[in-house]
Coordinates of C-alpha atoms and ligand atoms in Angstrom, one line a residue:
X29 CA -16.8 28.3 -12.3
X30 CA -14.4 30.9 -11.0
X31 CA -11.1 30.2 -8.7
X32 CA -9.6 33.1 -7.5
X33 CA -5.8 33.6 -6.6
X34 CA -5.6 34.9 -3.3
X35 CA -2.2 33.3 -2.2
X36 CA 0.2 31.1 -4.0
X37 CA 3.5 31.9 -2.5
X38 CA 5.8 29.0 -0.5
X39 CA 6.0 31.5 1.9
X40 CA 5.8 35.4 3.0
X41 CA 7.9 38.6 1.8
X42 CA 8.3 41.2 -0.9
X43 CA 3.9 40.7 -1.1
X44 CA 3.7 37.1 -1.5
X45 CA 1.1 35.3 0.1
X46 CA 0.5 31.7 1.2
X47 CA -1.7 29.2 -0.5
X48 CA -5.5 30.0 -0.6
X49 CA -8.4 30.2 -3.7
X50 CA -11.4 31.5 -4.1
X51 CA -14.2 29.7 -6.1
X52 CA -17.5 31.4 -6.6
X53 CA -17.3 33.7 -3.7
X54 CA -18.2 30.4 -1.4
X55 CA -16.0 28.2 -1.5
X56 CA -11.9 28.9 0.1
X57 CA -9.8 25.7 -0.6
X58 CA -6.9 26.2 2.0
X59 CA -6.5 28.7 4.1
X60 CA -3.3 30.7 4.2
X61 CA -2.4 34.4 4.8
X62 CA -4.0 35.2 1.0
X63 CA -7.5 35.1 2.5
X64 CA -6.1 38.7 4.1
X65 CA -6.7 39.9 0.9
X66 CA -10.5 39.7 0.8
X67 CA -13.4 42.1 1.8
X68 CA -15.2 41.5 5.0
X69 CA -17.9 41.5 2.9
X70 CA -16.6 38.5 0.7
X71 CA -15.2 36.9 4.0
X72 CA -18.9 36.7 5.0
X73 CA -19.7 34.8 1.7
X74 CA -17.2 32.1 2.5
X75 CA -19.9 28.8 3.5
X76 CA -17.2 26.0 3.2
X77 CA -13.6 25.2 3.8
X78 CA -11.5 22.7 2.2
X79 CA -8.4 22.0 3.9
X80 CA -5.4 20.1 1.9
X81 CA -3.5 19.2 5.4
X82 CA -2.5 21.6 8.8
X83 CA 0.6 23.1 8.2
X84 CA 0.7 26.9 9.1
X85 CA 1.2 27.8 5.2
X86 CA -2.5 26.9 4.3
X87 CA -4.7 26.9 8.2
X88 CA -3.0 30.2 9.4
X89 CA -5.6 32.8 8.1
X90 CA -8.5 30.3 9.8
X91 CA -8.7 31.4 13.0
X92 CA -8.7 35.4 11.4
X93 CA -11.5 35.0 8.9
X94 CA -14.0 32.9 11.7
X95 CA -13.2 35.6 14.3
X96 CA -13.9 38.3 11.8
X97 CA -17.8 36.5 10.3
X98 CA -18.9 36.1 13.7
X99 CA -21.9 37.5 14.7
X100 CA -22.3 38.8 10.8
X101 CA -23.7 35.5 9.3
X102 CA -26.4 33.2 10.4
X103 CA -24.9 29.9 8.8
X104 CA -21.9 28.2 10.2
X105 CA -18.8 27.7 8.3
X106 CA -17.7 24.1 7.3
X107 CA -14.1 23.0 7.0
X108 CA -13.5 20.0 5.0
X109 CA -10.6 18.5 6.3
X110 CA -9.0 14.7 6.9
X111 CA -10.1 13.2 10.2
X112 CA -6.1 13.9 11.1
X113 CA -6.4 17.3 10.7
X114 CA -9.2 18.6 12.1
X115 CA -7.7 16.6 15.1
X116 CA -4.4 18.9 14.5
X117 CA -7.1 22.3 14.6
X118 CA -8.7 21.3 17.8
X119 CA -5.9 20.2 19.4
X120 CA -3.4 22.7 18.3
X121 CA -4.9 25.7 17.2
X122 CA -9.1 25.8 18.4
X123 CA -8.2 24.9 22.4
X124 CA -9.4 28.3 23.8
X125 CA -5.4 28.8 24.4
X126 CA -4.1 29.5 21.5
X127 CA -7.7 30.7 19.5
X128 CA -11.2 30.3 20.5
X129 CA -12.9 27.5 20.0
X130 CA -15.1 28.4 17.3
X131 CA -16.8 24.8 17.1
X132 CA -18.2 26.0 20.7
X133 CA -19.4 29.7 19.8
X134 CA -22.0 31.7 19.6
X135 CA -23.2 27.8 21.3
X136 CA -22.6 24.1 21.4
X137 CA -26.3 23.7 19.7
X138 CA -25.0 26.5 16.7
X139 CA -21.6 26.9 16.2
X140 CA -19.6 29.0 13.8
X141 CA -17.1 26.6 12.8
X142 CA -18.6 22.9 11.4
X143 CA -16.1 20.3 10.9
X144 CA -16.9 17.6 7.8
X145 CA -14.3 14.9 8.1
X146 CA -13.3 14.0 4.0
X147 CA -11.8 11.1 2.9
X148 CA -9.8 10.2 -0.3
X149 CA -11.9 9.5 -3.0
X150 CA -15.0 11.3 -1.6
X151 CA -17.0 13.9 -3.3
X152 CA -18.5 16.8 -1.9
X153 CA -21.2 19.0 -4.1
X154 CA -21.8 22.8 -3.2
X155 CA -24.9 23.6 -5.7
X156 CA -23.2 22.7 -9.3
X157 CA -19.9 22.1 -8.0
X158 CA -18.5 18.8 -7.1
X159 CA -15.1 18.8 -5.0
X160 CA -13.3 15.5 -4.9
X161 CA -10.5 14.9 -2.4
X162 CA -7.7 13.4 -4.1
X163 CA -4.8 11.1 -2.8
X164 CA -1.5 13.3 -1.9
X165 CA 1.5 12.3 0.0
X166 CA 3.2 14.7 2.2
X167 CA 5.4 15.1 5.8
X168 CA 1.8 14.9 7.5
X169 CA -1.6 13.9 6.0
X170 CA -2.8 15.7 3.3
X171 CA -5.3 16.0 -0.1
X172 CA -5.3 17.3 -3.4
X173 CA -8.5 18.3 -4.7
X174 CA -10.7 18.2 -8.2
X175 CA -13.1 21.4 -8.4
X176 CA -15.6 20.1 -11.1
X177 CA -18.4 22.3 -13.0
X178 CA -20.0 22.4 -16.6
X179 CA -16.8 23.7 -18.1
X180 CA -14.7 20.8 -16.3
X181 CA -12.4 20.0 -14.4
X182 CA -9.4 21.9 -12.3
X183 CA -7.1 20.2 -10.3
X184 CA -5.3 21.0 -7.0
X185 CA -2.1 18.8 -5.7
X186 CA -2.0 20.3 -2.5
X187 CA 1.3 19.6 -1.4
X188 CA 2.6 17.0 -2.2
X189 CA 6.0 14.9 -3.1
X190 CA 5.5 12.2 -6.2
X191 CA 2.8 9.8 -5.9
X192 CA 1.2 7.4 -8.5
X193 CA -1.7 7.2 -7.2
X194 CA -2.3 11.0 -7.7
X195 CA -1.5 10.8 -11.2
X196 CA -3.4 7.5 -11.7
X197 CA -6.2 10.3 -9.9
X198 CA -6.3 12.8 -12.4
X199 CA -6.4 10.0 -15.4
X200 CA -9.7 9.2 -14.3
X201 CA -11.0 12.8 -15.0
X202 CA -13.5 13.5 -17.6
X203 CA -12.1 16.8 -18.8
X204 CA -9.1 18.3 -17.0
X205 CA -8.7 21.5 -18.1
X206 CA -6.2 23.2 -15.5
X207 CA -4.0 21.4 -12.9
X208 CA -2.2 24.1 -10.3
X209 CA 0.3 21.6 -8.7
X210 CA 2.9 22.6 -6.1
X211 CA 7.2 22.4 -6.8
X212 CA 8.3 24.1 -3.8
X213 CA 11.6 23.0 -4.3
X214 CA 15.1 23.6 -7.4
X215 CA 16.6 20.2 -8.8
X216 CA 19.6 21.7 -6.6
X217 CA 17.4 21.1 -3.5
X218 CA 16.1 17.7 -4.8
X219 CA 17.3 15.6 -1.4
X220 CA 15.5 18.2 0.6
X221 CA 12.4 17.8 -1.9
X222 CA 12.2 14.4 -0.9
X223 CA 12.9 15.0 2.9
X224 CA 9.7 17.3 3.1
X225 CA 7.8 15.3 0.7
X226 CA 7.7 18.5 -1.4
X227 CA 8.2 18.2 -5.2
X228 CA 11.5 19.9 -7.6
X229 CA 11.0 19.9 -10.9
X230 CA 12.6 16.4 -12.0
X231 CA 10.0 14.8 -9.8
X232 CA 7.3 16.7 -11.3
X233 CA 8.1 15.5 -14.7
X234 CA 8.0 11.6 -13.5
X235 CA 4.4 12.8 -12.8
X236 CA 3.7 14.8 -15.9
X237 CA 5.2 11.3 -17.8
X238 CA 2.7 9.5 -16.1
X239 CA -0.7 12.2 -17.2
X240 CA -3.0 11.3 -20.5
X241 CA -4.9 14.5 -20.7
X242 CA -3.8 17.8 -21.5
X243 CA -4.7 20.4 -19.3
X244 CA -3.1 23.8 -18.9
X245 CA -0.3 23.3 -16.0
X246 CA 0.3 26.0 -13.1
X247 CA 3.3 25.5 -10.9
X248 CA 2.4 26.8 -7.2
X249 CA 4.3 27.4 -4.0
X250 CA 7.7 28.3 -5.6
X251 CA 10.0 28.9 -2.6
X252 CA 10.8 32.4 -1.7
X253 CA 13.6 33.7 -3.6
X254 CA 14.4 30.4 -5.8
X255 CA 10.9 31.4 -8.6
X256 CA 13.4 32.1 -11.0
X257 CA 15.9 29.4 -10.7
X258 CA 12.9 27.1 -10.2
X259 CA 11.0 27.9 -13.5
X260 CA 14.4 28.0 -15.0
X261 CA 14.7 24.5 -13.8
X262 CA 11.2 23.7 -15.3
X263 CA 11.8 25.2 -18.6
X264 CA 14.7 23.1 -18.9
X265 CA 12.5 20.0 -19.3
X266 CA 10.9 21.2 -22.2
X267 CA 7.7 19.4 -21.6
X268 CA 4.3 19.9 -24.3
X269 CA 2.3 20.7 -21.7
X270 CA 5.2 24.1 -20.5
X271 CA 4.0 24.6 -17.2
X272 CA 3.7 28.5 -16.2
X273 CA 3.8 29.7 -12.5
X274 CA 1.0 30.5 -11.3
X275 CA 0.1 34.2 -10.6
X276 CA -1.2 36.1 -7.3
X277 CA -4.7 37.6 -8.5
X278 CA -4.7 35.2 -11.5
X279 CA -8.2 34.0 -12.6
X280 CA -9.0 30.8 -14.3
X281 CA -12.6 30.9 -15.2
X282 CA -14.0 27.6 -17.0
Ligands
ZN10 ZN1 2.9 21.4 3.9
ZN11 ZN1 2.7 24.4 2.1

């Protein structure tokens, strides 16, 4: 298994790109404005779509990369979403006012865009590769996900502020090797953290306290501007498992 950094900023400027990987060429998990990075050719590959929640950061690109496949691929696209936010995308962004409505074209009987409503806890496989949404707790609805293959197991927080169950998630996995997990936020900012049920580094380590494996951890959706005294932050705690930030065109390959 191969995931592919195409975005991992908390936001846009000076080339930083919002959340979306690649894994295998067919699979996107989230959406945001990394997916600009891709070849037509590798935007035609794309066959499914998990979505961690609807905010802007990780939907925006969407819209873009189903108006771009159309009319070059013969199998729809399916995004893996909550129940809540696929309501969000029709409603809010597939309503023929503010983008086509893609679950409606070429036709009603075949359409590009093919919702599959996810719950917590359920697994999807896509040939060898099972993808498990797992609990997260944010402003509006959201998932973290487990990407699991013959090598094992990474781990996505989506974002997310601290949950238990999450943790309590993860300690049920065979063989974690990497968890990416989001700290948007400084301890400075740690009341704001917890406003936009986003994580700062304190709060990550009450999770890290709380995990039994060992897997390699990559910190994700720094804030613009604040990396540095983030990982600063982060270094600070001088946890075993010395989280790194995670890397724009980084590979993790298991
Ligand atoms: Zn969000
Ligand atoms: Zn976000």
């Amino acid at each position: 298994m191969k995931l592919e950094v195409l975005g991992c900023g908390g936001g846009v400027g000076q080339g930083q790109r919002t959340t979306s990987f690649l894994i295998d060429e067919l699979i996107l998990l989230d959406a945001g404005s990394g997916v600009g990075e891709l070849s037509i050719t590798q935007l035609e590959a794309i066959d499914h779509v998990f979505l961690t929640h609807a905010h802007l950061d990780h939907t925006a690109f969407l819209p873009f990369l189903l108006d771009t496949v159309l009319g070059r691929r013969q199998a729809p696209v399916v995004v893996h979403a909550l129940a809540e936010t696929i309501a969000v995308l029709k409603a809010h962004i597939f309503n023929w006012q503010v983008w086509p409505d893609f679950n409606q074209i070429p036709s009603l009987e075949h359409p590009l865009l093919q919702y599959a409503p996810l719950v917590v806890g359920e697994t999807v496989n896509v040939g060898k590769t099972r993808i498990t949404a797992l609990p997260a707790r944010h402003s509006v609805p959201a998932l973290g996900y487990l990407i699991e293959g013959e090598g094992g197991g990474i781990a996505f927080s989506g974002d997310t502020t601290h949950n238990d169950a999450f943790w309590h998630a993860l300690n049920q996995v065979q063989n974690l090797q990497h968890l990416i997990i989001e700290t948007a936020f400084s301890n400075a900012d740690i009341e704001l953290a917890k406003l936009s049920c986003h994580l700062c580094p304190s709060l990550l380590l009450k999770g890290l306290d709380l995990l039994q494996s060992r897997p390699r951890v990559w910190i994700t959706h720094l804030k613009p501007g604040e990396a540095d005294s983030i990982m600063n932050d982060i270094e600070q705690l001088q946890h075993p498992l010395a989280p790194q930030a995670l890397q724009h065109g980084q590979t993790i390959t298991l």
